[in-house]
Tab-separated table of C-alpha atoms in Angstrom:
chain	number	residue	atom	x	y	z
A	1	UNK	CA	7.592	164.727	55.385
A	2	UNK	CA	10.547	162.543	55.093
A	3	UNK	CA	12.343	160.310	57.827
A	4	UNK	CA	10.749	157.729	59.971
A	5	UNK	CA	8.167	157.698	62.880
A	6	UNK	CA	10.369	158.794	65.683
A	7	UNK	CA	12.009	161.170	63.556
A	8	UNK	CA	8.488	162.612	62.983
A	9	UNK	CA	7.712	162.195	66.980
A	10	UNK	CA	10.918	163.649	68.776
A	11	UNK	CA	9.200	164.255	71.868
A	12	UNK	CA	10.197	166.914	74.314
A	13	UNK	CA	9.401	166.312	77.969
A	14	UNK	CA	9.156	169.015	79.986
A	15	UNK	CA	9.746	169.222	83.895
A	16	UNK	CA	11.580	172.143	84.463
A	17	UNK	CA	9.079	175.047	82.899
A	18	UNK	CA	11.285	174.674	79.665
A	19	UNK	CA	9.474	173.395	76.737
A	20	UNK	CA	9.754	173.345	72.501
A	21	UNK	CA	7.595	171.690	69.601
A	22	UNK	CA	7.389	168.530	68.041
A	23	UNK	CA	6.368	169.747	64.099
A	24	UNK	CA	4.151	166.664	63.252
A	25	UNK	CA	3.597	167.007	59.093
A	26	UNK	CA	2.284	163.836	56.915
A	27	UNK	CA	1.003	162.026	59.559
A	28	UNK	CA	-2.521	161.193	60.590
A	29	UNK	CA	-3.225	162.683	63.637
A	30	UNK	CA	-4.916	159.173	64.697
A	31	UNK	CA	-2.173	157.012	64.353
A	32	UNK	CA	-0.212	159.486	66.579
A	33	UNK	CA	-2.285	159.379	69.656
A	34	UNK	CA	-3.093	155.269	69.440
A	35	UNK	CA	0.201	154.226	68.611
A	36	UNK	CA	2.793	156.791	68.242
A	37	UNK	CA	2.466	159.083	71.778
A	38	UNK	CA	-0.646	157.849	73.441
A	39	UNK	CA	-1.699	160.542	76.007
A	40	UNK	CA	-1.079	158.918	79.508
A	41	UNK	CA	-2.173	159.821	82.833
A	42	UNK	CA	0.561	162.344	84.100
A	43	UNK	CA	0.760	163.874	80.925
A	44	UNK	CA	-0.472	167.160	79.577
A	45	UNK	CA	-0.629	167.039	75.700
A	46	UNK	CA	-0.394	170.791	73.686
A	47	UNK	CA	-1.163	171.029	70.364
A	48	UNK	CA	-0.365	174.353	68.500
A	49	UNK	CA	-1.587	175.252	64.913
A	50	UNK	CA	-0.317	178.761	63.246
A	51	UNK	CA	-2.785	180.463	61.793
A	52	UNK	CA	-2.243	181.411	57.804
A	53	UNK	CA	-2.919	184.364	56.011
A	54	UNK	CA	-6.704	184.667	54.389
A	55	UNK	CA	-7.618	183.937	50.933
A	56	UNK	CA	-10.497	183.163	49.086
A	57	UNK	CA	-9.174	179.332	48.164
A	58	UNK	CA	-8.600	178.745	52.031
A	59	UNK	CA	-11.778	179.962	52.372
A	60	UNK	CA	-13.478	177.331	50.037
A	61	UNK	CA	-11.070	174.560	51.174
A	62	UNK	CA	-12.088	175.442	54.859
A	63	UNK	CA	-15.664	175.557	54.333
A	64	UNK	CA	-15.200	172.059	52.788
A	65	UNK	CA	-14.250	170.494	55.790
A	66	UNK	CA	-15.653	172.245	58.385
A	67	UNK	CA	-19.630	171.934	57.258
A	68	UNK	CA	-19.176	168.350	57.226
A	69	UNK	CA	-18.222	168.199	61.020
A	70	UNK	CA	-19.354	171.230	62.888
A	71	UNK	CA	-22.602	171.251	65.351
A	72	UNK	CA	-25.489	173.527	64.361
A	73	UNK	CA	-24.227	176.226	66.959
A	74	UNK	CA	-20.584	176.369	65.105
A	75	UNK	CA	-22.173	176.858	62.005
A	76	UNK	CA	-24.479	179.949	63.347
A	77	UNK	CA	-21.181	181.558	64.623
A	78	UNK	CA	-19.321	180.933	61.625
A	79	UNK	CA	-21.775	182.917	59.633
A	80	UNK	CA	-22.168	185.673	62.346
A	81	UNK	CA	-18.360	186.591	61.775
A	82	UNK	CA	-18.137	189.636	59.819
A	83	UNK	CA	-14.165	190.120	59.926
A	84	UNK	CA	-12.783	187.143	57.381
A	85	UNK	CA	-9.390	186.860	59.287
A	86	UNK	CA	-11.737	186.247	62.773
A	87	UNK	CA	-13.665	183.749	60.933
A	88	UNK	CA	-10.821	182.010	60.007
A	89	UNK	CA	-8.992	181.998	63.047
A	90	UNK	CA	-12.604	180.476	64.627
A	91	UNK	CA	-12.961	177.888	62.144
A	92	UNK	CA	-9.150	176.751	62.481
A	93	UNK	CA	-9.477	176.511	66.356
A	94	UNK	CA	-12.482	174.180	66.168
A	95	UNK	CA	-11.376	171.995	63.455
A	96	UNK	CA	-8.217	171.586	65.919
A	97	UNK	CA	-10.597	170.920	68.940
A	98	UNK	CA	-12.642	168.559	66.830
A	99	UNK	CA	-10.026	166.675	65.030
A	100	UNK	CA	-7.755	166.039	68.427
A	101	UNK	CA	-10.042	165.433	70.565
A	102	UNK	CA	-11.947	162.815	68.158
A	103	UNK	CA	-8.108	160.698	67.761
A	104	UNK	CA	-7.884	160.567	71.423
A	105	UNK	CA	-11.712	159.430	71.850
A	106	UNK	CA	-11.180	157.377	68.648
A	107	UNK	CA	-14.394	158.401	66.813
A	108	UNK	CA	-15.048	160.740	64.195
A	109	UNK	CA	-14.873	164.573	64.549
A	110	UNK	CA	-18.363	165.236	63.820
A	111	UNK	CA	-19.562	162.965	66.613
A	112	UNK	CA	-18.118	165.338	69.171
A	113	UNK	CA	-20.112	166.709	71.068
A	114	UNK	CA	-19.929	169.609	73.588
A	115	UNK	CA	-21.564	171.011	76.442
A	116	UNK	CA	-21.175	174.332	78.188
A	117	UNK	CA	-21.283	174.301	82.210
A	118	UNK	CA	-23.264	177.060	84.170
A	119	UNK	CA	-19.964	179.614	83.880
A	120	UNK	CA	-19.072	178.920	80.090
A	121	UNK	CA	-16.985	176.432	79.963
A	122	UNK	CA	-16.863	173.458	77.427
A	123	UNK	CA	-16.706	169.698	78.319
A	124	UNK	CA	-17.257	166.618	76.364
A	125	UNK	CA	-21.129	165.620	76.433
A	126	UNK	CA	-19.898	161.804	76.645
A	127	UNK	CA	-19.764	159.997	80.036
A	128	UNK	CA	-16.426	157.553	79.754
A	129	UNK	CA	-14.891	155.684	82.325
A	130	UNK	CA	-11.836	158.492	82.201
A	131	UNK	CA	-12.835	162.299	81.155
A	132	UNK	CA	-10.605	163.736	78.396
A	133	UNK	CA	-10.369	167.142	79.673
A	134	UNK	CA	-9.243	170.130	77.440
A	135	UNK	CA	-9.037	173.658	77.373
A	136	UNK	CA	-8.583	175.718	74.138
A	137	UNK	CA	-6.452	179.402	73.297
A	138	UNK	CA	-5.938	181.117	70.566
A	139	UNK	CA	-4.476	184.770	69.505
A	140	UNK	CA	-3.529	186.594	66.331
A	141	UNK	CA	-0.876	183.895	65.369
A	142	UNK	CA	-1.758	180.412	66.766
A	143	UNK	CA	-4.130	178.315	68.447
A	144	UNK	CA	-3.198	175.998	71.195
A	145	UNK	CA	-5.392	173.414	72.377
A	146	UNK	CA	-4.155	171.286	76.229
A	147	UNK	CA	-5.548	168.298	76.383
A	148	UNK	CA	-5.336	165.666	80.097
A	149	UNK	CA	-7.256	162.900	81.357
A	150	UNK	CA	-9.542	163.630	84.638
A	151	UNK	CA	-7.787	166.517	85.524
A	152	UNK	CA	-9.169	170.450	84.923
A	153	UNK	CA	-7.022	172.033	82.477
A	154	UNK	CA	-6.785	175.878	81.753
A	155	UNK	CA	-4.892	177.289	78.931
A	156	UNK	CA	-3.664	180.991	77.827
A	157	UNK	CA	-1.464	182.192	75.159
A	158	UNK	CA	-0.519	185.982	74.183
A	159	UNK	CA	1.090	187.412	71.212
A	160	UNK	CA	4.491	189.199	72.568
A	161	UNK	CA	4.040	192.488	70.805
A	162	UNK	CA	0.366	192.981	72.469
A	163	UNK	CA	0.336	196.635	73.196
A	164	UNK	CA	-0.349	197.694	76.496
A	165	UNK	CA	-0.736	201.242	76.972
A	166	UNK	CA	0.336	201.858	80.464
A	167	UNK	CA	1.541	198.747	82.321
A	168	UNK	CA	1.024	200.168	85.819
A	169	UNK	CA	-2.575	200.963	85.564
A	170	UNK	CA	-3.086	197.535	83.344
A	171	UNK	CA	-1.185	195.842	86.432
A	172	UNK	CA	-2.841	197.738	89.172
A	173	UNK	CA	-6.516	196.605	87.271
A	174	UNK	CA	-5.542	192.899	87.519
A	175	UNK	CA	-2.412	191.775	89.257
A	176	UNK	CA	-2.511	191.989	93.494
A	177	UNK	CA	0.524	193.921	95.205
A	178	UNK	CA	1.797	190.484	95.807
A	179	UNK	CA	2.225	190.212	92.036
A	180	UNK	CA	3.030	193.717	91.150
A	181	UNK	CA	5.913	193.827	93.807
A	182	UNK	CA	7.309	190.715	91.934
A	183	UNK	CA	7.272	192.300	88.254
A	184	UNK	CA	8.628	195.464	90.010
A	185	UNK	CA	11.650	194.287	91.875
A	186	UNK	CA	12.477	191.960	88.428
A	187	UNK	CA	12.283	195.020	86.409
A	188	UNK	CA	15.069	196.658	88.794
A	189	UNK	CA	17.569	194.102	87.434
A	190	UNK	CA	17.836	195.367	83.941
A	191	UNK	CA	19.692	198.757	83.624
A	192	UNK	CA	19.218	199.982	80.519
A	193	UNK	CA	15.386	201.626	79.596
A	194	UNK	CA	14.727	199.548	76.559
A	195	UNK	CA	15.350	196.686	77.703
A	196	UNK	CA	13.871	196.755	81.108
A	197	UNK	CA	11.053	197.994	79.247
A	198	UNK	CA	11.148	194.420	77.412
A	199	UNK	CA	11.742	192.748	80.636
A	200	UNK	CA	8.753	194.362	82.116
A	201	UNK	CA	6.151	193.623	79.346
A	202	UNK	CA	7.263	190.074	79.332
A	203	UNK	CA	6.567	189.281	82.723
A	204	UNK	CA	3.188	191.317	82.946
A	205	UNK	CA	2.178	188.856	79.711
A	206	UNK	CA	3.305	185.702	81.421
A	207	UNK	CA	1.525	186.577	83.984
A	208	UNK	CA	-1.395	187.595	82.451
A	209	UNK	CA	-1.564	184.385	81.098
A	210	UNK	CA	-0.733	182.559	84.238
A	211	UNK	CA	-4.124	184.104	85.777
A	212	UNK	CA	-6.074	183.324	82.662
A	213	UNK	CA	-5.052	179.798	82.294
A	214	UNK	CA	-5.929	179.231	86.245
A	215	UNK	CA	-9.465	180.547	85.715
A	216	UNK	CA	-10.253	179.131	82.595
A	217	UNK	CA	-9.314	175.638	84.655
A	218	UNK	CA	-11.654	176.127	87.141
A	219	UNK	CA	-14.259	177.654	84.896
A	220	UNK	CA	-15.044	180.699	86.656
A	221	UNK	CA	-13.823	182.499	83.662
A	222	UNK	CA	-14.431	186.312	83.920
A	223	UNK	CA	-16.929	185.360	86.720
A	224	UNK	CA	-13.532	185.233	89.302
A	225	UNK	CA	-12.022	188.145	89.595
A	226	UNK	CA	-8.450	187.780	88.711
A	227	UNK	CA	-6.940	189.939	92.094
A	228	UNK	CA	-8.843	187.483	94.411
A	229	UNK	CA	-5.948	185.060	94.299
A	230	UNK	CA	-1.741	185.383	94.350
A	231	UNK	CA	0.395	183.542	91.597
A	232	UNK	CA	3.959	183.159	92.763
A	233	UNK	CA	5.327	184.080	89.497
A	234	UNK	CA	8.900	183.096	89.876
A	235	UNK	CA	10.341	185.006	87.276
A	236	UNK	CA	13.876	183.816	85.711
A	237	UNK	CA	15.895	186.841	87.106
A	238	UNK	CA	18.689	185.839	84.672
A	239	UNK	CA	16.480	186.706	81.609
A	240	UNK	CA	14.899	189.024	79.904
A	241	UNK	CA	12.648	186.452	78.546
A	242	UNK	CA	11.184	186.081	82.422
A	243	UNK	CA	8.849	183.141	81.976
A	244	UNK	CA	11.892	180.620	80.674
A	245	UNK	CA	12.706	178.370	83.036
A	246	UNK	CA	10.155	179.039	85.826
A	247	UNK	CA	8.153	177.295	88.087
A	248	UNK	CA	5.305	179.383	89.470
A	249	UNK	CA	2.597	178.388	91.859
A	250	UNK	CA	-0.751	179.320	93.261
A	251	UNK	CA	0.501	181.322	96.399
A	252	UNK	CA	-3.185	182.455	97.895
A	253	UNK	CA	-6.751	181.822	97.069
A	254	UNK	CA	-9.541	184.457	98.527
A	255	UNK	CA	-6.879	185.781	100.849
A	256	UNK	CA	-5.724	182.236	101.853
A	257	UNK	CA	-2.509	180.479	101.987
A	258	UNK	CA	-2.706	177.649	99.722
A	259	UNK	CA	-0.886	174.374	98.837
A	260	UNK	CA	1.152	174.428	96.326
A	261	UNK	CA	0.652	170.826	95.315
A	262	UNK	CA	-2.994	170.968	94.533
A	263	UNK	CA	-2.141	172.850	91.054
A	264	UNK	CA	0.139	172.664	88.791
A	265	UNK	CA	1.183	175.772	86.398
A	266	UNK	CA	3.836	176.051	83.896
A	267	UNK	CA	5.233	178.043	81.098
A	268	UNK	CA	4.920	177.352	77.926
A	269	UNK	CA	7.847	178.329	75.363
A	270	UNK	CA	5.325	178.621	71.866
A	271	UNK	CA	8.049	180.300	69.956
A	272	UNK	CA	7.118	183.068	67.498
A	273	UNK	CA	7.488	185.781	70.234
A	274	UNK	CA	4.766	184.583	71.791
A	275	UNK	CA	3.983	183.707	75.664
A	276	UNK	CA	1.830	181.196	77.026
A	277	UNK	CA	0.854	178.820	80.418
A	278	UNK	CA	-1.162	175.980	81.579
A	279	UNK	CA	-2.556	175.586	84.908
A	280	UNK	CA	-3.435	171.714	85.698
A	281	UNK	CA	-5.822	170.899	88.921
A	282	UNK	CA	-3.516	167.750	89.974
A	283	UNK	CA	-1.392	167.303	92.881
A	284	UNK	CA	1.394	165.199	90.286
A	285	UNK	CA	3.619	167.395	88.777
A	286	UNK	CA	2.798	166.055	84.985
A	287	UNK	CA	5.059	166.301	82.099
A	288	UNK	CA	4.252	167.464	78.455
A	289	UNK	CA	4.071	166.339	75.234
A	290	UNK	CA	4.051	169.337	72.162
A	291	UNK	CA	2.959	169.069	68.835
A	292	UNK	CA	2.546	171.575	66.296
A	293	UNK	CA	0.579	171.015	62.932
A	294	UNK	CA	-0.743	173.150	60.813
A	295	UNK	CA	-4.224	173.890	58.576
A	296	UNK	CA	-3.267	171.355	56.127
A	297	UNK	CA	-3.578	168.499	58.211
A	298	UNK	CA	-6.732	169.601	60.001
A	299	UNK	CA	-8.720	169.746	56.457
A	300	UNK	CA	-10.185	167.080	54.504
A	301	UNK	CA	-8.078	165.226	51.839
C-alpha cells in the first residue's frame, strides 16, 4: 500500500500473447478507471481476484456487502448454494462484476442491472451511447472478469492441475482433427514421458479455453458445439508452457475458411499455474490492461 499512483498502476501492455498483473491494493477501484487507466477503445481490461479460503468471519463480512447490492435473483442463488466454498466463490465473482463494472459506468454497484439474452448470456440492461461489454470466469482459485467497449468479449480460465482422465478421448469429444493434429505433432517435441505429458495437458487446457472464451463471446454458449469451428492454436514449440507467447486465430467456422481479422484471441498468463484466453469480436488487434485485487477491496469499509 505504499508508493505513489504509478507505482500502484505499472501497466503491462500486451501485444504479443505475453501478459502479467498489475496488483492494485489501497486504491479505490473508481479513481482507477476515471483517472488512473481509463478503459479506451482498443483496449481489453482483465481484472483477476484470488479466491480465499472459507471462514465463518468472511462469511459475515461478505454477507455485509453483498445484501446491500445484489438483485433479487443473486440473492435466491446465494441461498440455493449448499457447498460454502461454491457460495463463496459466487458471491466473490459478482461483487467483482458489480463493483467494476459500476467504476467504469460511474454509478453505484447496486444500480447494475443485468439482462440475460435468449442463449444465456449477460449484458448491461442500460442503453448508453457506447456498450460496456464484459464477460466473466472463474475456477477453483480466481475469478477473472474482461471488460471492452462495443465489442463481444468471451472469457475462460482453467486451473493447471485440472485432471483429465484420458486426454485423447477428452480431445476427440471436443477438439476437430485440425486441432488434435496440432496438440499431437507439439507433443512430439518433448522427449522425455513426464514432461511431454506436461506439454500435452497444457496445450489441451489452452485450448480448451480458447474454444470456451470464443463461444461465450458470441453467446451461443453450450448451444454451439465446440468441433463446429477450427482454432489455429499456435502453440509456442519452444515451451512446455505452450500458450506463452502465442497468437492463435479462428481458422474455420461451420466448415468455412474464415478471416482472421474479424476476431481477436489471446492468451492470458494468470500466474498461479493457471491457463486462460480471451476472444474479442473486433477486427483491431487491442491491447490489455491487468489488474489483480483481491476480496478486501471488493467489500464494504
Amino acid at each position: 500500500r505504499s508508493g505513489g499512483f504509478d507505482e500502484k498502476l505499472r501497466c503491462v501492455m500486451c501485444k504479443n500473447g505475453l501478459i502479467g498483473w498489475v496488483p492494485i491494493c489501497g486504491l479505490n477501484l473508481k479513481s482507477l478507471v476515471t483517472s488512473g487507466r481509463p478503459l479506451l477503445s482498443n483496449q481489453v481490461h482483465l481484472w483477476k481476484v484470488p479466491f480465499p479460503f472459507p471462514s465463518s468471519d468472511l462469511s459475515a463480512r461478505l454477507n455485509k456487502s453483498y445484501s446491500k447490492i445484489f438483485s433479487n435473483d443473486e440473492l435466491i442463488r446465494v441461498n440455493n448454494y449448499t457447498d460454502q466454498n461454491s457460495q463463496m466463490r459466487y458471491v466473490i465473482a459478482r461483487l467483482l462484476l458489480r463493483r467494476v463494472l459500476s467504476s467504469y459506468l460511474e454509478c453505484s454497484p447496486s444500480c447494475i442491472e443485468l439482462k440475460y439474452g435468449i442463449k444465456g448470456k449477460p449484458y448491461l440492461s442500460v442503453i448508453t451511447p457506447r456498450q460496456l461489454e464484459f464477460n466473466l470466469s472463474h475456477c477453483r482459485d480466481s475469478a477473472v472478469l474482461g471488460v471492452c467497449w462495443d465489442f463481444e468479449i468471451g472469457v475462460d480460465i482453467e486451473n493447471g492441475n485440472r485432471k483429465i482422465r484420458s486426454l485423447d478421448q477428452f480431445m476427440r469429444r471436443f477438439f476437430t482433427d485440425f486441432e488434435r493434429n496440432q496438440i499431437v505433432e507439439f507433443g512430439k517435441r518433448f522427449r522425455d514421458g513426464n514432461e511431454r505429458e506436461v506439454a500435452l495437458k497444457n496445450a489441451v487446457l489452452f485450448g480448451w479455453t480458447l474454444k470456451e472464451a470464443f463461444v461465450k463471446a458470441t453467446g451461443e454458449g453450450i448451444v454451439r458445439s465446440l468441433t463446429s469451428f477450427d482454432i489455429d492454436f499456435a502453440l509456442n514449440m519452444n515451451s512446455i508452457d505452450a500458450w506463452k507467447c502465442s497468437k492463435p486465430s479462428i481458422h474455420s467456422i461451420d466448415g468455412f475458411k474464415h478471416s482472421q481479422t474479424q476476431w481477436n484471441l489471446q492468451s492470458i498468463d494468470i500466474g498461479s499455474n493457471m491457463i486462460g484466453s480471451f476472444a474479442l469480436n473486433s477486427p483491431n488487434h487491442a491491447d490489455c490492461c491487468l489488474f489483480e485485487t483481491n476480496y478486501d477491496e471488493l467489500l464494504d469499509p
